mmCIF file of C-alpha atoms and ligand atoms in Angstrom:
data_model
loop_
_atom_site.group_PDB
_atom_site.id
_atom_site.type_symbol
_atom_site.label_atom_id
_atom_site.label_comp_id
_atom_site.label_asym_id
_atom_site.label_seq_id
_atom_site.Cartn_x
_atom_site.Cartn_y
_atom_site.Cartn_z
ATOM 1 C CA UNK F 1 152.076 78.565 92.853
ATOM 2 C CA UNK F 2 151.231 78.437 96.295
ATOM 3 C CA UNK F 3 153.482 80.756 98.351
ATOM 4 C CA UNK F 4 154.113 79.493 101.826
ATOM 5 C CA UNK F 5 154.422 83.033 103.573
ATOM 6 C CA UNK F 6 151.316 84.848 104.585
ATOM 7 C CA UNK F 7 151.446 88.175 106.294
ATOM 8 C CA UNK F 8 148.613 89.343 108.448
ATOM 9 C CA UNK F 9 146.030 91.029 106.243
ATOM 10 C CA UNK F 10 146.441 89.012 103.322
ATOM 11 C CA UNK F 11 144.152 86.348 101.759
ATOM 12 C CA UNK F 12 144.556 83.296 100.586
ATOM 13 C CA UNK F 13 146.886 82.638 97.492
ATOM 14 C CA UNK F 14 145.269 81.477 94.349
ATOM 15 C CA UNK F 15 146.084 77.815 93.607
ATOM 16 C CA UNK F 16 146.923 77.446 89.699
ATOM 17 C CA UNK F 17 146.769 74.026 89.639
ATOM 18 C CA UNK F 18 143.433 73.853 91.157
ATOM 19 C CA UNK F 19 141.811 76.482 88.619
ATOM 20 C CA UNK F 20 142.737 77.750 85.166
ATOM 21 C CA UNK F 21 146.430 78.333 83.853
ATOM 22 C CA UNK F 22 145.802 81.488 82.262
ATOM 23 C CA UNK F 23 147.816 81.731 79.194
ATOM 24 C CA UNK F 24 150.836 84.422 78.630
ATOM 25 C CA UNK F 25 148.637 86.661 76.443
ATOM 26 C CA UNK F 26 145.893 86.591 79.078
ATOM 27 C CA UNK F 27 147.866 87.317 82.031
ATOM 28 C CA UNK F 28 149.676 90.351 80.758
ATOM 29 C CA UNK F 29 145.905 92.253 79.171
ATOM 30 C CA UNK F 30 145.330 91.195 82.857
ATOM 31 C CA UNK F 31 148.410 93.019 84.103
ATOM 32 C CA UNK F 32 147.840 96.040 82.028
ATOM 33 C CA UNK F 33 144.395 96.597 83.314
ATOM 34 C CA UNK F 34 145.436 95.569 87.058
ATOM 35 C CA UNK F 35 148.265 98.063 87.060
ATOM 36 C CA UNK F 36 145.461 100.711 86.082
ATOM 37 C CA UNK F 37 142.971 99.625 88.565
ATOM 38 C CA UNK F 38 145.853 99.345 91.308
ATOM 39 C CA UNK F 39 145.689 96.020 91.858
ATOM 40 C CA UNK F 40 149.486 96.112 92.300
ATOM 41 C CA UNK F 41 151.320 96.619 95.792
ATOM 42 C CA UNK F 42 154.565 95.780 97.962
ATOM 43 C CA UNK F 43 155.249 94.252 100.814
ATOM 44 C CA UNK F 44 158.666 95.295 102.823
ATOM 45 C CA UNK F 45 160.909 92.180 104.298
ATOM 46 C CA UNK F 46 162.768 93.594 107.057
ATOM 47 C CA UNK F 47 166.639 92.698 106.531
ATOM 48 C CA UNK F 48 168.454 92.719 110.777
ATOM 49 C CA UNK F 49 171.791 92.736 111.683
ATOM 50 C CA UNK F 50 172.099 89.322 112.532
ATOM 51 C CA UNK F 51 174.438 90.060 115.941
ATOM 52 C CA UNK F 52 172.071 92.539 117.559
ATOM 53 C CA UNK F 53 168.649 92.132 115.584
ATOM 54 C CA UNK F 54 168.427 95.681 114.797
ATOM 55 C CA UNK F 55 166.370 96.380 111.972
ATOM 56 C CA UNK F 56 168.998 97.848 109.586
ATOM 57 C CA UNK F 57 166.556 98.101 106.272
ATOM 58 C CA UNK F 58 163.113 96.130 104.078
ATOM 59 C CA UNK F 59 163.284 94.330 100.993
ATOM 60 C CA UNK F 60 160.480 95.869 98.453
ATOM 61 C CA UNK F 61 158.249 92.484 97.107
ATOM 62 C CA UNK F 62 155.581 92.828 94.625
ATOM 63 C CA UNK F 63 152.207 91.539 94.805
ATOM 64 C CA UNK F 64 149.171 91.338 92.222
ATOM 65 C CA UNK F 65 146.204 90.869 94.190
ATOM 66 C CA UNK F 66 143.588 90.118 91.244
ATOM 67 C CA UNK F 67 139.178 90.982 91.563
ATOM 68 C CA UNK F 68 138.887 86.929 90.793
ATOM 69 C CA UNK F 69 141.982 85.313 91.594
ATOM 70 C CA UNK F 70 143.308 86.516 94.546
ATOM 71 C CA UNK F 71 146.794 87.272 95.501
ATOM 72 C CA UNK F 72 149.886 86.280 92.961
ATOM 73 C CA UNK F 73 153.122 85.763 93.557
ATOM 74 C CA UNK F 74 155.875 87.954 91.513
ATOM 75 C CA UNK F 75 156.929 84.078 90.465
ATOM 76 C CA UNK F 76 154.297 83.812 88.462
ATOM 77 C CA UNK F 77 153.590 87.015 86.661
ATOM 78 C CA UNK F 78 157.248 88.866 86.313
ATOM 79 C CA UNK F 79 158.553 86.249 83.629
ATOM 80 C CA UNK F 80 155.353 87.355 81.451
ATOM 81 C CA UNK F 81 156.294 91.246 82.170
ATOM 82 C CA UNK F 82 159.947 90.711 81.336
ATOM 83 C CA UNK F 83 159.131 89.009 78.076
ATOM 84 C CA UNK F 84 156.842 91.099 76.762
ATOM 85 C CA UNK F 85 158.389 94.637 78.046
ATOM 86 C CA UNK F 86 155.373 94.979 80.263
ATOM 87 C CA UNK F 87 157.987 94.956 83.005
ATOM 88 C CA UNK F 88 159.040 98.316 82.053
ATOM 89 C CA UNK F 89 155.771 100.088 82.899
ATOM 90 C CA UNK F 90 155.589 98.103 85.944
ATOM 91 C CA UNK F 91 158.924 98.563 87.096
ATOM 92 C CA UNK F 92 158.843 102.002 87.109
ATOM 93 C CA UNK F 93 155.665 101.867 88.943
ATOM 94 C CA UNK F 94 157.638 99.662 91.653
ATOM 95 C CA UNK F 95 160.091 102.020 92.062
ATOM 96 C CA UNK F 96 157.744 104.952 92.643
ATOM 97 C CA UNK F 97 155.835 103.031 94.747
ATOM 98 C CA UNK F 98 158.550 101.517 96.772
ATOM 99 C CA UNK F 99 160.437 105.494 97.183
ATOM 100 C CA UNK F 100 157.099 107.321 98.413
ATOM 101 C CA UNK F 101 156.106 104.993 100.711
ATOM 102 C CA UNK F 102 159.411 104.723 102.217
ATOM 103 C CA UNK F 103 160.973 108.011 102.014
ATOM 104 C CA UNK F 104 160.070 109.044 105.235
ATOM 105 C CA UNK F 105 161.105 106.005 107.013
ATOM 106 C CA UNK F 106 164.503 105.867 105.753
ATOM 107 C CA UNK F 107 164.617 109.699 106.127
ATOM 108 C CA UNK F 108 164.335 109.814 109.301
ATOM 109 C CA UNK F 109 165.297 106.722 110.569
ATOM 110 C CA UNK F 110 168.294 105.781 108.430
ATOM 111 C CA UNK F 111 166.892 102.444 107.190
ATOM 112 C CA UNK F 112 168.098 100.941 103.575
ATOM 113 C CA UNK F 113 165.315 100.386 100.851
ATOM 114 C CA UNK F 114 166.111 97.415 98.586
ATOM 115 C CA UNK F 115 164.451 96.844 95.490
ATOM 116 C CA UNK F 116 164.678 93.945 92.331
ATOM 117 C CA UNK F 117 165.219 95.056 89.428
ATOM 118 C CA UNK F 118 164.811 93.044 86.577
ATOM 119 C CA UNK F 119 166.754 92.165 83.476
ATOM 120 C CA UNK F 120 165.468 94.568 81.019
ATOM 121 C CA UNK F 121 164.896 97.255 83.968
ATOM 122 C CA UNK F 122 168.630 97.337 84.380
ATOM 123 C CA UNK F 123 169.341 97.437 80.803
ATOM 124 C CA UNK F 124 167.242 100.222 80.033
ATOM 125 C CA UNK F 125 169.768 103.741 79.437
ATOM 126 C CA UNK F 126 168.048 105.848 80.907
ATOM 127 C CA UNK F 127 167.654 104.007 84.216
ATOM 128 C CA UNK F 128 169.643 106.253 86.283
ATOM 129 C CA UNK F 129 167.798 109.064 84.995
ATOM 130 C CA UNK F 130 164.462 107.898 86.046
ATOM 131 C CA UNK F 131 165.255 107.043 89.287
ATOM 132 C CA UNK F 132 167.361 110.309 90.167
ATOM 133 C CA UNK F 133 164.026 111.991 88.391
ATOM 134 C CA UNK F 134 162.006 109.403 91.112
ATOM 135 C CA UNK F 135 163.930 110.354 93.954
ATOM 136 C CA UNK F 136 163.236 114.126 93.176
ATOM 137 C CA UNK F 137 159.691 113.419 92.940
ATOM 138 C CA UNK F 138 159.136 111.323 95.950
ATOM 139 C CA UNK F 139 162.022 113.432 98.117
ATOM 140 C CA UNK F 140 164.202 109.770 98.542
ATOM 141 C CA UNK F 141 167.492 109.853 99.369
ATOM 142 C CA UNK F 142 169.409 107.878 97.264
ATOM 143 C CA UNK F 143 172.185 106.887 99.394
ATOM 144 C CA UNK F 144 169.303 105.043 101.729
ATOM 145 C CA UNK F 145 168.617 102.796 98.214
ATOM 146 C CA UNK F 146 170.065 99.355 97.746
ATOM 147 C CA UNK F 147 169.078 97.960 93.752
ATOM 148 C CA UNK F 148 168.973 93.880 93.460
ATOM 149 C CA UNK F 149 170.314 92.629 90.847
ATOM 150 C CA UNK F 150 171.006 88.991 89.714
ATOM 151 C CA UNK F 151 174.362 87.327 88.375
ATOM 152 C CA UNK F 152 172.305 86.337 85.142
ATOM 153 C CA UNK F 153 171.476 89.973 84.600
ATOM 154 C CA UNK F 154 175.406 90.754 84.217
ATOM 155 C CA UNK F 155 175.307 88.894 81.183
ATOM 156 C CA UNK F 156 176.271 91.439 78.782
ATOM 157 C CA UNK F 157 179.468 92.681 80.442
ATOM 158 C CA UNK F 158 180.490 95.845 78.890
ATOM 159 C CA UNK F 159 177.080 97.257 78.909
ATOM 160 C CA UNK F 160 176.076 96.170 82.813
ATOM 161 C CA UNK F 161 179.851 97.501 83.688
ATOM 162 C CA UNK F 162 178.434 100.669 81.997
ATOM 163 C CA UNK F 163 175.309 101.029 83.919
ATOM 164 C CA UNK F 164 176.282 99.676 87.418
ATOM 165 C CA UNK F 165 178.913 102.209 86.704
ATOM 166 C CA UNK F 166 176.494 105.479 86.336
ATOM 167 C CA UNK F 167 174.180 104.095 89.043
ATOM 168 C CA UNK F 168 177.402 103.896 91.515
ATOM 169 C CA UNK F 169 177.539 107.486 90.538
ATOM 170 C CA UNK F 170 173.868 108.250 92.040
ATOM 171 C CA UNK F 171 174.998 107.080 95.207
ATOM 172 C CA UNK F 172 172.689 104.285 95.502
ATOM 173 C CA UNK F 173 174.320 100.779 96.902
ATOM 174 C CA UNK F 174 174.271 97.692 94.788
ATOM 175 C CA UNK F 175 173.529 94.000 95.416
ATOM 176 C CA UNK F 176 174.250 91.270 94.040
ATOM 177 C CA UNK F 177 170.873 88.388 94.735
ATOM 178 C CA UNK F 178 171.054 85.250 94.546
ATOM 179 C CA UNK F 179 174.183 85.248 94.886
ATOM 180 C CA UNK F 180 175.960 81.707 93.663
ATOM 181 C CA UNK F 181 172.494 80.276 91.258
ATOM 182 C CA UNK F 182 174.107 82.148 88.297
ATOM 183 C CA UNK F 183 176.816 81.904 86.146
ATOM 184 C CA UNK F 184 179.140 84.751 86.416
ATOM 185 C CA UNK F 185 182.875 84.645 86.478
ATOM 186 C CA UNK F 186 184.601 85.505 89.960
ATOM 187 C CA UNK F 187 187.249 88.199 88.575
ATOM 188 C CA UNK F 188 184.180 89.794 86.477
ATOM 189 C CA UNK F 189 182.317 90.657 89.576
ATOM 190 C CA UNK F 190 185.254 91.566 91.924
ATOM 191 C CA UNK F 191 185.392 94.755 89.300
ATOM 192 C CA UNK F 192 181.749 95.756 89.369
ATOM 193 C CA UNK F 193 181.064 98.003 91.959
ATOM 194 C CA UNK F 194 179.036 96.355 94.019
ATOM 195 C CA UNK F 195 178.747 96.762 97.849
ATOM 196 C CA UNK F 196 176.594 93.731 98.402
ATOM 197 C CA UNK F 197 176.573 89.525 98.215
ATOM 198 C CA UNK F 198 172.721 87.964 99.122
ATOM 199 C CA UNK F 199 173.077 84.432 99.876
ATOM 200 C CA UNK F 200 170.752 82.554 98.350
ATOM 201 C CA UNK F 201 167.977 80.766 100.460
ATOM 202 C CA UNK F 202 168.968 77.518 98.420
ATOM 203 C CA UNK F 203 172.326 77.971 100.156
ATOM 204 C CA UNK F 204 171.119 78.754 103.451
ATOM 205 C CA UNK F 205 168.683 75.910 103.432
ATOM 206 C CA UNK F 206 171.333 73.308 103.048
ATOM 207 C CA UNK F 207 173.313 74.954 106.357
ATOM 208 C CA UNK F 208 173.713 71.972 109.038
ATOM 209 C CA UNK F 209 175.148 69.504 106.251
ATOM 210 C CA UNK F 210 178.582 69.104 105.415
ATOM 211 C CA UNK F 211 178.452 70.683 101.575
ATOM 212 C CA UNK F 212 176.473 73.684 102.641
ATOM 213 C CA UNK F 213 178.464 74.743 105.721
ATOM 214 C CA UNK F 214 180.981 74.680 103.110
ATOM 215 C CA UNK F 215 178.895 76.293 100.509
ATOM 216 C CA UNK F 216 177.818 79.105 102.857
ATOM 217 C CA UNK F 217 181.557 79.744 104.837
ATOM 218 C CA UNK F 218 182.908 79.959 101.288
ATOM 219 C CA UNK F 219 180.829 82.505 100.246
ATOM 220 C CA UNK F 220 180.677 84.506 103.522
ATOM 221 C CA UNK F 221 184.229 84.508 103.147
ATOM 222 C CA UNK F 222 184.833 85.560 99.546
ATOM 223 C CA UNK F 223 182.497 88.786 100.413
ATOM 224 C CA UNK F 224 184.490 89.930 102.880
ATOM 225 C CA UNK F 225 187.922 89.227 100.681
ATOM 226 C CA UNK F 226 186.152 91.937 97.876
ATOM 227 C CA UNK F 227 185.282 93.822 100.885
ATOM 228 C CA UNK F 228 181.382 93.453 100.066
ATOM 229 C CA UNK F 229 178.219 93.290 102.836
ATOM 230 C CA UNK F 230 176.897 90.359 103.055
ATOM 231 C CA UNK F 231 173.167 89.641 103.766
ATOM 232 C CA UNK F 232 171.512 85.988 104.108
ATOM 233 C CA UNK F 233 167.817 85.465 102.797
ATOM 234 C CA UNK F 234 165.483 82.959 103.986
ATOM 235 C CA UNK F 235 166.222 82.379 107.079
ATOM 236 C CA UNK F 236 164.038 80.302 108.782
ATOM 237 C CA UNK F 237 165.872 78.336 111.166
ATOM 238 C CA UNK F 238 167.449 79.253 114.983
ATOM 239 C CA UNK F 239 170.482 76.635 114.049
ATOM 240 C CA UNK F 240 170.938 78.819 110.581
ATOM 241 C CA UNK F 241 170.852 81.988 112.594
ATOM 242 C CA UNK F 242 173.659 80.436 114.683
ATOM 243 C CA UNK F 243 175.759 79.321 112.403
ATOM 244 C CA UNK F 244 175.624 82.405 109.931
ATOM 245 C CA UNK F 245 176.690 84.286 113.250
ATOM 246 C CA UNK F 246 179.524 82.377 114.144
ATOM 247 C CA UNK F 247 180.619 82.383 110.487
ATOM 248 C CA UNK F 248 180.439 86.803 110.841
ATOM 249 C CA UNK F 249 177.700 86.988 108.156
ATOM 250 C CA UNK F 250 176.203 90.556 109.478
ATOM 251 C CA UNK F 251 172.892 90.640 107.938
ATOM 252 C CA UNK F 252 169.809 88.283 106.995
ATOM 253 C CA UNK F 253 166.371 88.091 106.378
ATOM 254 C CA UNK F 254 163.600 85.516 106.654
ATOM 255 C CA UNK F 255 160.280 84.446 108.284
ATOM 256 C CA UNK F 256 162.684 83.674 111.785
ATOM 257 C CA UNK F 257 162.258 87.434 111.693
ATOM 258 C CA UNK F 258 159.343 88.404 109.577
ATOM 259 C CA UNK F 259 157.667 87.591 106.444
ATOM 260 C CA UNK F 260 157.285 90.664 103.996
ATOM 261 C CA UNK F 261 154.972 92.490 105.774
ATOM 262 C CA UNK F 262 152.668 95.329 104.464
ATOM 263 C CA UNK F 263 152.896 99.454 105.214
ATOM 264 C CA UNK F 264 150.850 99.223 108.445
ATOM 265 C CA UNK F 265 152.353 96.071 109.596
ATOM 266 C CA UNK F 266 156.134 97.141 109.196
ATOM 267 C CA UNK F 267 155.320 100.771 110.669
ATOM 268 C CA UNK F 268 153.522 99.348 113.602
ATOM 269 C CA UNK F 269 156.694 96.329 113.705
ATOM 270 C CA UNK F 270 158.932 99.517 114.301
ATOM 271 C CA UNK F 271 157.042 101.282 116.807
ATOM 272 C CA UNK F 272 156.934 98.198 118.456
HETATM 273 P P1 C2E P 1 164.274 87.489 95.918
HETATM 274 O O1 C2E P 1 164.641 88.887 95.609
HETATM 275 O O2 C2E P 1 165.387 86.514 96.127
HETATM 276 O O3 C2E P 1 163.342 87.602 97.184
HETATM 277 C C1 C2E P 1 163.329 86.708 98.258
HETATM 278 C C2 C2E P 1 162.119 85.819 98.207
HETATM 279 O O4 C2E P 1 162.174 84.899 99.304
HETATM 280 C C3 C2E P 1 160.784 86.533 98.359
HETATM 281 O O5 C2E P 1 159.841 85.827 97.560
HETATM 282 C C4 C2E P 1 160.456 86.356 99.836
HETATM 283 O O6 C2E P 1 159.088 86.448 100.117
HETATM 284 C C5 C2E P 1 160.981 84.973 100.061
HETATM 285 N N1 C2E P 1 161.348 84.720 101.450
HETATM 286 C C6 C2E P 1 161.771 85.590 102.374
HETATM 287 N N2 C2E P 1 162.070 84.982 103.529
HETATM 288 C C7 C2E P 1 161.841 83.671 103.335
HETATM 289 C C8 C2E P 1 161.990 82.507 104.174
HETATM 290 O O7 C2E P 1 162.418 82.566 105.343
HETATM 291 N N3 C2E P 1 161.655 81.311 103.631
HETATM 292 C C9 C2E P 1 161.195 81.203 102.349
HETATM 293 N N4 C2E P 1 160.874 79.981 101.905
HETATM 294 N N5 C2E P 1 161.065 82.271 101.537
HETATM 295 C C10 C2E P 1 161.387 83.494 102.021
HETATM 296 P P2 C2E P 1 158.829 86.621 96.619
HETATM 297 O O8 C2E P 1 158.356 87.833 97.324
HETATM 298 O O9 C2E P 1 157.828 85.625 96.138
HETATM 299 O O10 C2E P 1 159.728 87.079 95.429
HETATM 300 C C11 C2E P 1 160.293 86.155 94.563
HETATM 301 C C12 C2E P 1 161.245 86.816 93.599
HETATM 302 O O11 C2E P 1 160.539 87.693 92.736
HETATM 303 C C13 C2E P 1 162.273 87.703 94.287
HETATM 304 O O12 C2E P 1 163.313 86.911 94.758
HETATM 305 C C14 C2E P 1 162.658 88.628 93.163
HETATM 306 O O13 C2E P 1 163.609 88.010 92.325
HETATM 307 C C15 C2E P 1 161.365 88.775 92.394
HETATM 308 N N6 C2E P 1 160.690 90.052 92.750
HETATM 309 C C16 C2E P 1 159.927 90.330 93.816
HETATM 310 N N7 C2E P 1 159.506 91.607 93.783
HETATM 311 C C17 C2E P 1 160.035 92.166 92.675
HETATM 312 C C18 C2E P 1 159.981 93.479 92.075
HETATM 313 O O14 C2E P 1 159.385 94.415 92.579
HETATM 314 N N8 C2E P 1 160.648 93.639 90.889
HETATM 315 C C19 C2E P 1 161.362 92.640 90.322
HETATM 316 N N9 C2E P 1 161.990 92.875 89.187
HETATM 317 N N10 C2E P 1 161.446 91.414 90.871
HETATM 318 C C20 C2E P 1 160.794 91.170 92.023
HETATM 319 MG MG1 MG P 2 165.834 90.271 96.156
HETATM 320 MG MG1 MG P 3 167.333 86.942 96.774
HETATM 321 MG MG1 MG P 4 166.099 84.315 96.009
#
């Protein structure tokens, strides 16, 4: 995997074809001792309202930048963590991470904090707990946090009804990613609560040909009929800007704005 973004202070990516393919069992003793040695970090995506540009929030991203093979996209590594439960450790980690650093920030100056969670993450019971027990720790205010999660990760109905239920009761906001790759039924999700629909960046790519203005209107729409935010990722295009405007889509994301940027970069991006 060669990611295409690069944000200011970061190295090259490491190129898995060109190199070793490290097998599962190697990657996560890797992970274990690279969580220890803080080899983990985040990088914050600023998320604008599309009408004005202000900067309404970030998007948390995880990184793995590794002694020999540099940095490593989450699109390599989290499928290893999920499977083997490693994800657990690390999520938790994420989230600790994500609320120190940022508790200031969106103290003071109002701005959202999204983070991904991941399947087993948001299936864990006592997930509420630990981040109410987070927030205490790190002095976060919950109503400033927005969780990610997918349509695939609603898979279990009664039991994600159940948990998106006690998390609603933190305060936090939830969104749904990816909004439109998965298979989940329409009437299912119009009874979560939810406050959030991310377009997908597969969707917004395909804006300026007849199927995806389609694609994209249709979903714009259907937010605002279950009176949901929406927010469009990867944009990278003026002509997508435009039309997701005209369309009343209020928020997005992509490198037209900013790439996920590190602590330094987004603090001196706001003093800016
Ligand atoms: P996602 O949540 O849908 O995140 C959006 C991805 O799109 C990010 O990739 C971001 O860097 C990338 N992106 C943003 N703007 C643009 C753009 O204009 N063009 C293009 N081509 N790409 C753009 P990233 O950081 O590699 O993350 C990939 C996925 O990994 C995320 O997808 C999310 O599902 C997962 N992930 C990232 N961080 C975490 C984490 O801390 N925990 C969990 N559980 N999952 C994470
Ligand atoms: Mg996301
Ligand atoms: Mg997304
Ligand atoms: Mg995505």
């Amino acid at each position: 995997y060669l990611a295409k973004e690069k944000s200011s202070d970061e190295v090259e990516w490491f190129d898995w074809h060109a190199d070793i393919q490290p097998n599962p069992f190697v990657l996560e003793q890797e992970m274990v001792t690279g969580l220890k040695q803080r080899q983990f970090f985040l990088l914050y995506q600023p998320q604008v309202h599309l009408r004005s540009k202000v900067l309404l929030g970030f998007e948390a991203l995880l990184r793995w930048r590794h002694p020999r093979w540099g940095i490593i996209s989450p699109m390599v590594f989290l499928e290893v963590a999920e499977k083997s439960g490693f994800i657990i450790q690390l999520g938790e980690w994420m989230l600790t991470q994500a609320m120190r650093e940022m508790g200031k920030l969106t103290a003071e100056q109002g701005y959202y904090l999204s983070v991904n969670l991941s399947m087993r993450q948001f299936y864990q019971q006592h997930l509420p707990e630990l981040i109410l027990h987070i927030a205490q720790e790190t002095g976060f205010q919950l109503s400033q946090l927005t969780l990610e999660v997918t349509e695939t990760m609603l898979g279990h109905p009664e039991q994600a009804a159940r948990q998106l239920q006690d998390l609603h009761q933190l305060g936090v906001r939830v969104s749904l990613d990816d909004f439109g790759t998965g298979y989940s039924s329409l009437s299912r999700i119009s009874h979560y609560p939810l406050q959030e629909l991310k377009i997908d960046r597969t969707f917004v790519q395909q804006i300026g040909t007849e199927k995806g203005d389609a694609l994209v209107k249709t979903i714009i729409n259907l937010a605002r009929h279950l009176d949901l935010d929406v927010v469009a990722e990867g944009i990278e295009k003026p002509q997508q800007l435009r039309f997701l405007r005209r369309h009343y889509c209020q928020a997005g994301q992509g490198f037209l704005f900013a790439p996920p940027l590190s602590l330094d970069d987004l603090k001196n991006l706001i003093r800016s």
